[in-house]
Short mmCIF file of C-alpha atoms in Angstrom, two decimals:
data_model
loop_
_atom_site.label_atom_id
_atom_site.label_comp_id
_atom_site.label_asym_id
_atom_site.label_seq_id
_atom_site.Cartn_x
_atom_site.Cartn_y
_atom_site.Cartn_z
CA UNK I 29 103.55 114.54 150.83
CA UNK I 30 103.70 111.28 152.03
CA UNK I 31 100.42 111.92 154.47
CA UNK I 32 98.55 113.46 151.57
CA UNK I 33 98.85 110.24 149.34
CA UNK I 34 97.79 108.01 151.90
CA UNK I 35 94.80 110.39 153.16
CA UNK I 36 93.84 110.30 148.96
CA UNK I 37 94.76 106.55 148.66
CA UNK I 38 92.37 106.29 151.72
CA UNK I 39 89.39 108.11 150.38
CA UNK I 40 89.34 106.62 146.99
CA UNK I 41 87.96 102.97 147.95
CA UNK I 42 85.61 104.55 150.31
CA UNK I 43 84.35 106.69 147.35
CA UNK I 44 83.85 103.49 144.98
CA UNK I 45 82.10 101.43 147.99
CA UNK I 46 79.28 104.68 148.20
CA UNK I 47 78.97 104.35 144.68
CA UNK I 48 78.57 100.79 145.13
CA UNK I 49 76.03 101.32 148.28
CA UNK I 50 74.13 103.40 146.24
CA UNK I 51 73.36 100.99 143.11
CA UNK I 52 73.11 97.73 145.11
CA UNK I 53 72.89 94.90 142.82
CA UNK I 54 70.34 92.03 142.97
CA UNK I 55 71.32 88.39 142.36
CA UNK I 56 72.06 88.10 139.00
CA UNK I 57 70.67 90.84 137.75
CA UNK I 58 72.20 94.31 136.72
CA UNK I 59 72.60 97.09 139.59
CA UNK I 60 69.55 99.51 140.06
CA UNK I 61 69.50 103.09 138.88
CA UNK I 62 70.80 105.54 140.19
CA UNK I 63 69.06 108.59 141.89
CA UNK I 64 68.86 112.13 140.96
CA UNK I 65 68.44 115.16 141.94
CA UNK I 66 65.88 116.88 139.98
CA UNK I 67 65.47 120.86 139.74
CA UNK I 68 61.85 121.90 137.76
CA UNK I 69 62.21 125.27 136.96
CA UNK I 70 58.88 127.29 136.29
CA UNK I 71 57.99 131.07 137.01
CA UNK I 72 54.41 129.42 137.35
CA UNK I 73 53.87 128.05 140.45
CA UNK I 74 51.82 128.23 143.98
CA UNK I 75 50.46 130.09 145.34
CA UNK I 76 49.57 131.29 141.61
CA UNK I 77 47.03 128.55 140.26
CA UNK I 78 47.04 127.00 137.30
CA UNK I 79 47.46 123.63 135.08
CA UNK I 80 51.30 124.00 134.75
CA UNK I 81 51.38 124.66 138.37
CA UNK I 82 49.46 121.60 139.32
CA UNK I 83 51.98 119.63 136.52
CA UNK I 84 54.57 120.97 138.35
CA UNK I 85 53.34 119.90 142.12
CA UNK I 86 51.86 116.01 141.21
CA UNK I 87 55.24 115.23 138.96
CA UNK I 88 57.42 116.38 142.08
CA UNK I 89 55.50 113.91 144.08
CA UNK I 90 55.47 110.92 141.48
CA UNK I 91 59.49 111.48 141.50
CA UNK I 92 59.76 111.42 145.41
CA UNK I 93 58.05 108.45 145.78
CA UNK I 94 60.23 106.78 143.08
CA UNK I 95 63.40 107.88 145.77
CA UNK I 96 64.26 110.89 143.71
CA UNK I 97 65.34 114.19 145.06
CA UNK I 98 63.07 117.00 143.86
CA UNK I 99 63.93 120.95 144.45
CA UNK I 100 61.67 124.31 142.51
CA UNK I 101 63.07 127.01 141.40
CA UNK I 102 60.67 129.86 140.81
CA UNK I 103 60.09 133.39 141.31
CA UNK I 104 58.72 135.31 144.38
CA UNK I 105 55.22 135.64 144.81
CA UNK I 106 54.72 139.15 147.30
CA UNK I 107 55.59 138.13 150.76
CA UNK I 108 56.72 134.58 149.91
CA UNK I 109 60.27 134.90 149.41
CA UNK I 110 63.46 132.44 150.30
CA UNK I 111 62.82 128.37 151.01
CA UNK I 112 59.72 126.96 151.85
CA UNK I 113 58.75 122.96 152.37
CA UNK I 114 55.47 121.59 150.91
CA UNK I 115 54.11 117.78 151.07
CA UNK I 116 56.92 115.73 151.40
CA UNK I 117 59.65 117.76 152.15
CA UNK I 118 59.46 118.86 148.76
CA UNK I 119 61.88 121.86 148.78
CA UNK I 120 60.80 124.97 146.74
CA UNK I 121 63.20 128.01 146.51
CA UNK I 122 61.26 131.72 145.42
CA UNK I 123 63.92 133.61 144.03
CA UNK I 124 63.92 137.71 144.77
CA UNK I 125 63.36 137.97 140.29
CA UNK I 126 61.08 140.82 139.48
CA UNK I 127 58.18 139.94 137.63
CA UNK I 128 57.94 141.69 134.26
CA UNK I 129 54.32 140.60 132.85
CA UNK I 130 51.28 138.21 133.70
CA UNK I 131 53.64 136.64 136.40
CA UNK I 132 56.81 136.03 134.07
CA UNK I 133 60.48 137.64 135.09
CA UNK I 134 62.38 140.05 132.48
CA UNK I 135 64.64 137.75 131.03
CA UNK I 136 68.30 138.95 130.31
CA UNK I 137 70.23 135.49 131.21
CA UNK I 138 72.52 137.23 132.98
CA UNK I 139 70.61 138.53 135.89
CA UNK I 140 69.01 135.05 137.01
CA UNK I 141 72.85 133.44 136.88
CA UNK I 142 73.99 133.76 140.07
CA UNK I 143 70.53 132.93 142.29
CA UNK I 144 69.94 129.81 139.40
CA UNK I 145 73.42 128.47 139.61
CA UNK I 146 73.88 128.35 143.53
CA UNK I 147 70.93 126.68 143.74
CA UNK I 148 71.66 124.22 141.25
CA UNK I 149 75.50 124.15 143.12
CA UNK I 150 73.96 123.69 146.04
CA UNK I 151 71.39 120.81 145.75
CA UNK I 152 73.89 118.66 143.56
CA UNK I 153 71.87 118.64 140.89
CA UNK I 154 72.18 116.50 138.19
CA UNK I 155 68.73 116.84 135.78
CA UNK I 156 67.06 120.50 134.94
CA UNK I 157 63.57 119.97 133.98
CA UNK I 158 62.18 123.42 132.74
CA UNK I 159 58.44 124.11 131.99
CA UNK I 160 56.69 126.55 129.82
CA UNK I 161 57.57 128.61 126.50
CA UNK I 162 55.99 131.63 128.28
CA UNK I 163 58.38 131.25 131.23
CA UNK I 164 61.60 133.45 130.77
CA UNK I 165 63.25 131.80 134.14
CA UNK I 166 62.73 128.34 132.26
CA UNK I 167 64.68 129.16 128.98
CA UNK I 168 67.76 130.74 131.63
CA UNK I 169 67.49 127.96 133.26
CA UNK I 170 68.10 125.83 130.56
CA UNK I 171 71.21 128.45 129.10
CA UNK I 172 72.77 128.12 132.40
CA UNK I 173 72.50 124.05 132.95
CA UNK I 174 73.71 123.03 129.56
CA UNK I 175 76.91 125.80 130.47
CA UNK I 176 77.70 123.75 133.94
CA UNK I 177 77.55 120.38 131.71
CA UNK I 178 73.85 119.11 133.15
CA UNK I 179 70.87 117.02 131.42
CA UNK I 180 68.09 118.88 130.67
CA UNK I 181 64.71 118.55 129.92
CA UNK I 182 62.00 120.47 128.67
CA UNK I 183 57.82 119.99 129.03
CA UNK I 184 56.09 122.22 126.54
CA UNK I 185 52.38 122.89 127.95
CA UNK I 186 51.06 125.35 124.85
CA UNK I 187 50.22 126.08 121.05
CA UNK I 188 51.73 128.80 119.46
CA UNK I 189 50.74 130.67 116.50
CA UNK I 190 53.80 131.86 113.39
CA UNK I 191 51.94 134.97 112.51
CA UNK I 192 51.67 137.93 115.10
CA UNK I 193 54.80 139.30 116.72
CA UNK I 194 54.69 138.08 120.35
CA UNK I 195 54.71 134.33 118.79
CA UNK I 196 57.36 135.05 116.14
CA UNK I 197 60.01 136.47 119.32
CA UNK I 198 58.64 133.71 121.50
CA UNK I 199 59.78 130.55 119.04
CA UNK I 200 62.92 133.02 118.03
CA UNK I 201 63.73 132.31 121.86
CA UNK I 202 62.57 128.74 121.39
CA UNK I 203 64.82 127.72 118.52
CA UNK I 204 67.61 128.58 120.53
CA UNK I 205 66.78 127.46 124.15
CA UNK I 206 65.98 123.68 122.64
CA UNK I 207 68.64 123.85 120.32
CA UNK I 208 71.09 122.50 122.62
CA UNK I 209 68.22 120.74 125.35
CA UNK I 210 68.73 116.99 126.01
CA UNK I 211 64.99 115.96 125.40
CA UNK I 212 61.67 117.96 124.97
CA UNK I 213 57.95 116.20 126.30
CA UNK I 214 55.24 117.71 124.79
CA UNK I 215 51.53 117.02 126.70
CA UNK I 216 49.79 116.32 123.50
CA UNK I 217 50.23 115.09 119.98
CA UNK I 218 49.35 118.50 118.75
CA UNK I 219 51.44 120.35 120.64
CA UNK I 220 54.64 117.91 119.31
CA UNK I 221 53.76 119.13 115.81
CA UNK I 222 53.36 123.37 117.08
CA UNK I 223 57.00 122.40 118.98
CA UNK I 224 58.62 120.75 116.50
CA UNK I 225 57.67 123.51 113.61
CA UNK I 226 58.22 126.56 116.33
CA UNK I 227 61.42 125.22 117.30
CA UNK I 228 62.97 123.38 114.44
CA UNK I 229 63.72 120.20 116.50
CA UNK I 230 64.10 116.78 114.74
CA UNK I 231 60.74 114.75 116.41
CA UNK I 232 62.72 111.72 117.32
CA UNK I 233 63.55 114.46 120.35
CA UNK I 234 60.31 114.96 121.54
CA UNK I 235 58.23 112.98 123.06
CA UNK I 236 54.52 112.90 124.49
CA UNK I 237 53.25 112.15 127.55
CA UNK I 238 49.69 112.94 127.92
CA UNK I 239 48.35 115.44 131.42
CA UNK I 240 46.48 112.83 133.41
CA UNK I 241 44.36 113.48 136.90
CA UNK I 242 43.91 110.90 140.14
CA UNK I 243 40.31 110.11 139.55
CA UNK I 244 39.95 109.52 143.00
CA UNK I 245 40.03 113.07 143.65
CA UNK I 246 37.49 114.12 141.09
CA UNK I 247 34.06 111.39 141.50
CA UNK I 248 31.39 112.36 140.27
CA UNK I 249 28.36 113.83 143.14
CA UNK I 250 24.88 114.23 140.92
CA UNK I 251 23.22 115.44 144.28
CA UNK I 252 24.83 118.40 144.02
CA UNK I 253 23.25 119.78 140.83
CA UNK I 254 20.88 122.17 140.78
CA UNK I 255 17.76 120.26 140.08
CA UNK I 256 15.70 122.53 137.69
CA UNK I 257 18.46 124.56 136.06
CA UNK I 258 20.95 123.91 133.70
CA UNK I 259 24.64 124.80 134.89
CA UNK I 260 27.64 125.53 133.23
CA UNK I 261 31.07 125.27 135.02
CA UNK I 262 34.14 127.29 133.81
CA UNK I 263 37.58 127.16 136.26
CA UNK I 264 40.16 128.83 134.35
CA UNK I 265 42.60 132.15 134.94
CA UNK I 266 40.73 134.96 133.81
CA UNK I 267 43.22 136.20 131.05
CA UNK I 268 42.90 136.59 127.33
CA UNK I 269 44.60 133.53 126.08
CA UNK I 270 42.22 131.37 128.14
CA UNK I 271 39.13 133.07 125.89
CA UNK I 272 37.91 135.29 128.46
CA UNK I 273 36.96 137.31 125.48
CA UNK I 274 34.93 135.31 124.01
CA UNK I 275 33.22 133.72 126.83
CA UNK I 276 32.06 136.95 127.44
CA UNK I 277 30.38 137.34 124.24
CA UNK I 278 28.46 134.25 124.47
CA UNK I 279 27.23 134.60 127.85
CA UNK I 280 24.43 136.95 127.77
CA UNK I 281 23.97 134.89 124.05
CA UNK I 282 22.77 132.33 125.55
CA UNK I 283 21.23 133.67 128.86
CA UNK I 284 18.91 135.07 126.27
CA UNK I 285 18.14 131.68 124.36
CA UNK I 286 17.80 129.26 127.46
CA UNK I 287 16.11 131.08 130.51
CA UNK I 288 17.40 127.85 132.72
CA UNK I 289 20.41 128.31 132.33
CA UNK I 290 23.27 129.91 134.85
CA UNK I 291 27.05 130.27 135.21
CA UNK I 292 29.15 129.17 137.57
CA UNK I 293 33.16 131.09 136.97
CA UNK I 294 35.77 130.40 138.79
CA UNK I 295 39.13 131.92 138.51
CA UNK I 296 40.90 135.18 138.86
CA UNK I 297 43.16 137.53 136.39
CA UNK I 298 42.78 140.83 134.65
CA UNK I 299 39.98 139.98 132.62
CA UNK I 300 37.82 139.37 135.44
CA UNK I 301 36.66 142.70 134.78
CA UNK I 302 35.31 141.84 131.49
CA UNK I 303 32.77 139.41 133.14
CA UNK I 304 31.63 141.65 135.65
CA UNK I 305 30.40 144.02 132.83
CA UNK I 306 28.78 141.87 131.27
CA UNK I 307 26.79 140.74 134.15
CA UNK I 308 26.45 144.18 134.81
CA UNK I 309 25.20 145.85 131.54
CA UNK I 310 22.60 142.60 131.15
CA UNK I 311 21.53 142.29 135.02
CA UNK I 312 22.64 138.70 134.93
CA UNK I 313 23.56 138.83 138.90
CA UNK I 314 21.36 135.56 139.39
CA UNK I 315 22.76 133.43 136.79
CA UNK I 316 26.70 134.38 136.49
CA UNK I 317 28.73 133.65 139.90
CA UNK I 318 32.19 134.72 140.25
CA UNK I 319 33.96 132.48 142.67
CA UNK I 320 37.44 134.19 142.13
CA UNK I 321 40.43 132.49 143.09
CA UNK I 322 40.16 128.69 143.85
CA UNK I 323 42.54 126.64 145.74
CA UNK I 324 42.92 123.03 144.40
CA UNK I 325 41.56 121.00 146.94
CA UNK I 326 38.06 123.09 146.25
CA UNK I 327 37.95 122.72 142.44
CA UNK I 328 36.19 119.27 142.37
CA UNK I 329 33.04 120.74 145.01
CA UNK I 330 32.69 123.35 142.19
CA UNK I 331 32.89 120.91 139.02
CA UNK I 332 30.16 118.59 141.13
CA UNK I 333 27.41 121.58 140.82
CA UNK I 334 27.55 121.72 136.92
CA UNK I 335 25.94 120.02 134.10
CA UNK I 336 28.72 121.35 131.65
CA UNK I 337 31.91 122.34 131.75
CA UNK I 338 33.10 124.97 128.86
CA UNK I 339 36.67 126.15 127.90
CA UNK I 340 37.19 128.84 125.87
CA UNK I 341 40.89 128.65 125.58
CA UNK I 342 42.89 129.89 122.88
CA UNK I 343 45.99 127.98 122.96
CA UNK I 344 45.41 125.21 125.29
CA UNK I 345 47.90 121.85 124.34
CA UNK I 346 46.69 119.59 126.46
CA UNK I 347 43.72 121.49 129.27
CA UNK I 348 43.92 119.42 133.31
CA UNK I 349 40.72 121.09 133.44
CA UNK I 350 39.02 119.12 130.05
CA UNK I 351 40.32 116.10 132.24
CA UNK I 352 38.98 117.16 135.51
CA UNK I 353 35.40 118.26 134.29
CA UNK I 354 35.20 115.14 132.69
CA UNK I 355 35.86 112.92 135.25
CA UNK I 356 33.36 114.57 137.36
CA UNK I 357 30.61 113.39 134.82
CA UNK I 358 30.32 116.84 133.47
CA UNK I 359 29.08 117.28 129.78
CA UNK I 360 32.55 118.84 128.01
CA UNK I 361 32.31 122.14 125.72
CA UNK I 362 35.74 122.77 124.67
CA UNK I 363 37.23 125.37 121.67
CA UNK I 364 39.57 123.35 119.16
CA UNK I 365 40.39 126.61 117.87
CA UNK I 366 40.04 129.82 117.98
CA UNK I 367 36.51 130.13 115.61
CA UNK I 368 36.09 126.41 116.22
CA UNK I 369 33.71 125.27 119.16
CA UNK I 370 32.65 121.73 119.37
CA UNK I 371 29.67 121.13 121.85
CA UNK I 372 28.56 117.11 121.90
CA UNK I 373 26.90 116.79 118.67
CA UNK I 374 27.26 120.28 117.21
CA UNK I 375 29.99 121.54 115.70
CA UNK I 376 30.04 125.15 115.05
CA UNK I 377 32.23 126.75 112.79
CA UNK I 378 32.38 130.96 112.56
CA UNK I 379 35.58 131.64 110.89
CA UNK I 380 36.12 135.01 108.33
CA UNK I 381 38.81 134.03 106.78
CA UNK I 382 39.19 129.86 106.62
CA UNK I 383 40.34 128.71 103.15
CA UNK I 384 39.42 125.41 103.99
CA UNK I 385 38.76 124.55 107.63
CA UNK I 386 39.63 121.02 108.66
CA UNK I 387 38.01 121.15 111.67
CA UNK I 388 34.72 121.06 110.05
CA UNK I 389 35.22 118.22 107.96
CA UNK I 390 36.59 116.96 111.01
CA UNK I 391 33.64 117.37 112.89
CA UNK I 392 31.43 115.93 110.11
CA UNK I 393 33.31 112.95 110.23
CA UNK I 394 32.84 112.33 113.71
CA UNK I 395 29.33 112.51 113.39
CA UNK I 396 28.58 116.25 114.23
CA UNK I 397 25.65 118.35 112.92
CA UNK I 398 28.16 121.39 111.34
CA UNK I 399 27.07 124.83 110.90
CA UNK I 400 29.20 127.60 109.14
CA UNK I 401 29.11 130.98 109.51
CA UNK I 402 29.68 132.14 105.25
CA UNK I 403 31.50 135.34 104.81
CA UNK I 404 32.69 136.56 101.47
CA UNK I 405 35.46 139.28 101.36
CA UNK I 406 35.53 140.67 97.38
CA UNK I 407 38.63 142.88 98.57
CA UNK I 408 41.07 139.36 98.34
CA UNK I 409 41.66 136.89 95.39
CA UNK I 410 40.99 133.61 96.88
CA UNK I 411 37.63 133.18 99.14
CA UNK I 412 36.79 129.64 99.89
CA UNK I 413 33.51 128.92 101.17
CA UNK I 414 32.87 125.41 102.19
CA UNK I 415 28.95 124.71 103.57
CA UNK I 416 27.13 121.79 103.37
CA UNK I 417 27.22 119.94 99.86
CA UNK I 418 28.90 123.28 97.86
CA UNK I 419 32.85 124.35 97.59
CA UNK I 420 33.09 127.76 96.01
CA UNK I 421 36.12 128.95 94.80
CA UNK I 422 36.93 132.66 92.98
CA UNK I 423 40.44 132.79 93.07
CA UNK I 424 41.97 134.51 90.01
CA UNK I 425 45.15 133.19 90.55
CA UNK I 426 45.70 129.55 91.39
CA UNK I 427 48.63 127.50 89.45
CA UNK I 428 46.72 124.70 91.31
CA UNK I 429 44.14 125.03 94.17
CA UNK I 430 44.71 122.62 96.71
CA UNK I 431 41.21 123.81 98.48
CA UNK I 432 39.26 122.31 95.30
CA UNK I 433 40.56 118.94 95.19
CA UNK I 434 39.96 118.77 98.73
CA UNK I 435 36.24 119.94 98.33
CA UNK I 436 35.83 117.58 95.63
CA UNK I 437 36.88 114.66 97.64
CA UNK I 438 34.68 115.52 100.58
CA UNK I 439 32.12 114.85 97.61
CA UNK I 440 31.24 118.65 97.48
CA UNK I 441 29.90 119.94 94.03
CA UNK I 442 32.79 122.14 93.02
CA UNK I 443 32.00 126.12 91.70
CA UNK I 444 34.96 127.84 90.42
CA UNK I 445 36.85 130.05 88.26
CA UNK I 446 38.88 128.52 85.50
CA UNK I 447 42.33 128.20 87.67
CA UNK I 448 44.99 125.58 87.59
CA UNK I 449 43.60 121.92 88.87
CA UNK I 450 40.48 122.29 87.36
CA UNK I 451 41.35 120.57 83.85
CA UNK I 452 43.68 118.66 85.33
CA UNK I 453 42.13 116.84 87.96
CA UNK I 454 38.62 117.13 88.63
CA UNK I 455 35.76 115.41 86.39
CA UNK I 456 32.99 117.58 84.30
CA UNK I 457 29.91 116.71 85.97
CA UNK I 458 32.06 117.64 89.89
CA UNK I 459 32.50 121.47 88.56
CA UNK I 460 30.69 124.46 87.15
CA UNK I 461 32.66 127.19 85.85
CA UNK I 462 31.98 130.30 86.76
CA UNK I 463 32.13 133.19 83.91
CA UNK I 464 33.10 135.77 85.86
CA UNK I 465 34.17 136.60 89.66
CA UNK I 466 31.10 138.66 89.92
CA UNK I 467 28.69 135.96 89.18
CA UNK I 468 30.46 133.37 91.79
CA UNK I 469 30.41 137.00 94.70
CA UNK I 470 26.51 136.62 94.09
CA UNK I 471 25.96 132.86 93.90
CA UNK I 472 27.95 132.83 97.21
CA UNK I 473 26.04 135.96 98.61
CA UNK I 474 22.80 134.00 97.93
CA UNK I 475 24.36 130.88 100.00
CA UNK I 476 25.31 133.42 102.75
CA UNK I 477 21.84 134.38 103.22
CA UNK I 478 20.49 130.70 102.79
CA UNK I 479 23.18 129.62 105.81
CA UNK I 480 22.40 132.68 107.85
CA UNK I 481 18.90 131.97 107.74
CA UNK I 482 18.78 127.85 108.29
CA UNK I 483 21.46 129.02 111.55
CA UNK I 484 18.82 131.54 113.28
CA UNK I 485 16.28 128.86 112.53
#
């Protein structure tokens, strides 16, 4: 016994001088901080391409240079299984997880356990920083550090919608991965307000830190550009929640209208196929390319080509490529929502089913020429249509109509039925009442021609 105590005795100064090594202090001032070992935990990551992967990568290097340790956790891609080293030495473990869709694992938090929690044992790690909602390895990952007692932080890189089902199990999963999560970044402004109403979170735990490229790695190169036609860029994954859909729809569009003009795609996913029939069924060989996959380092001798640069994306928080194109020189087309694309100076608006779109008053305000695409449905009670100096309302059951007031304060000359607010609130000479729903169906029928019409024009 009387060895043991000395042998403790002996290792407990030498365990306070390390300590001490390690935060050195500076005259007078307090010690420095300490360093961490850092674990980012992401089934999205190389040789799969994409912004989160690319977050991923440049924060791991930012944090080595700073002295910190970095590890990845992630799953394995084919062949690529086990450790493997990338710039430096940053360690990256592909754990043997199978994949269940678009290159996320089944998640059980059971399964993932053992591989997550050596590696975490292993590397001493003392901060798990998890990225993605669509990741199912990042919300065990976070289950399984709070358990062993470490910080935690999540970076949330997409909008959500509250409506269909896959978004309604996703914040489910949300609300209780963050419920217990040390601090949450969010890569935009709007994407702090989607995470804070998906996931119930107070917002003083969230924070924003915008994406951000080295500009040194994306100049600008006018030479490059086609001379006599006009060229449109898109680098993106070819899936359906980057608007692969909807791009195309618009591409033989506007083949059609501009004979200049030509498409330059690179990318690669399951919707790939969707692009090739298109340029199939309308012979467009000449004027859409399909680069497929791209690795990084080739992405700014692609942006160089272009004129534009479109996204289409659907629920994009915060798009590295918006960032890239632009500081290329490119011309930015970019979809704010999912009806809503604003090109320069033209905002275009072709939602069915807007009640009042704040996009488009949005746009106006920012100086944009605005053209909306009128429908009328007669099957529902309330059917806003908001155009250029007219708000239409037929609802036949409004206690107050928000949508009015709002119209009316945009300075639009307010048609409605006689619902609550319009008494209330709104002057004489700002409304006329419409007798009957019928009447209003054909005034706005008229105004749907009149739109359609000044549009093709």
């Amino acid at each position: 016994m009387g060895p043991r105590k000395t042998a403790r005795s002996a290792r407990a100064p030498s365990s306070k001088a390390d300590g001490d090594s390690a935060r050195p202090r500076t005259a007078g001032g307090p010690p420095e901080r300490a360093k961490h070992c850092i674990c980012m935990v992401s089934d999205f990551f190389y040789p799969n391409m994409g912004g989160v992967e690319s977050h991923i990568y440049q924060l791991s290097q930012c944090l080595l240079e700073k002295g910190h340790k970095v590890v990845i956790a992630t799953h394995a891609y084919g062949d690529r299984r086990g450790i493997r080293y990338l710039t430096n030495g940053l360690k990256v473990y592909y754990l043997p997880l199978q994949v269940m869709y678009n290159q996320s694992t089944a998640t059980t938090c059971f399964h993932s356990l053992p591989l997550l929690r050596c590696v975490l044992v292993r590397e001493r790690v003392t901060v798990v920083h998890a990225h993605s909602s669509f990741s199912a390895l990042a919300h065990d990952a976070l289950f399984h550090a709070k358990t062993m007692g470490l910080n935690t932080v999540f970076t949330d890189h997409s909008l959500f919608g509250f409506a269909d089902v896959s978004s309604v199990l996703t914040n489910k999963l949300l609300t209780v991965t963050l419920c217990d999560t040390s601090h949450v970044v969010c890569v935009s402004y709007t994407s702090k307000e989607n995470t804070v109403l998906r996931a119930a979170l107070p917002p003083e735990r969230v924070s924003v830190i915008p994406n951000a490229v080295d500009p040194e790695q994306f100049t600008p190169d006018p030479a490059r550009r086609h001379p006599t036609r006009i060229t449109v860029v898109v680098v993106s994954r070819l899936v359906y929640r980057k608007g692969i859909d909807l791009l195309g729809g618009i591409i033989p569009v506007l083949c059609a209208k501009h004979p200049d003009l030509c498409f330059l795609i690179g990318g690669e996913g399951p919707k790939r196929i969707v692009l090739e029939e298109v340029r199939e069924k309308y012979q467009l060989h000449d004027r859409v390319r399909l680069l497929g996959a791209l690795d990084h380092k080739d992405v700014r001798d692609v942006l160089v080509q272009g004129h534009i640069f479109l996204n289409t994306s659907l629920t994009e928080a915060f798009c590295m490529a918006i960032v890239e194109g632009a500081s290329c020189g490119l011309q930015v087309c970019v979809c704010v929502c999912v009806c809503v694309c604003v090109c320069v100076c033209v905002c275009y608006n072709t939602s069915l089913t807007e009640a009042f779109c704040m996009a488009i008053v949005e746009g106006a305000s920012c100086g944009l020429q605005v053209c909306v695409c009128v429908c009328v449905c007669v099957c529902v009670c309330v059917c806003v249509c908001v155009c250029v100096c007219v708000c239409y309302n037929t609802s036949l059951t409004e206690a107050f109509c928000m949508a009015i007031v709002e119209g009316a304060s945009c300075g639009l000359q307010v048609v409605s039925t006689r619902v609550g607010g319009i008494p209330e609130v709104l002057p004489d000479e700002l409304v006329t009442l419409c007798v009957c729903v019928c009447v209003c169906v054909l005034v706005t029928l008229c105004v749907c021609v009149c739109v359609c019409v000044c549009v093709c024009v």
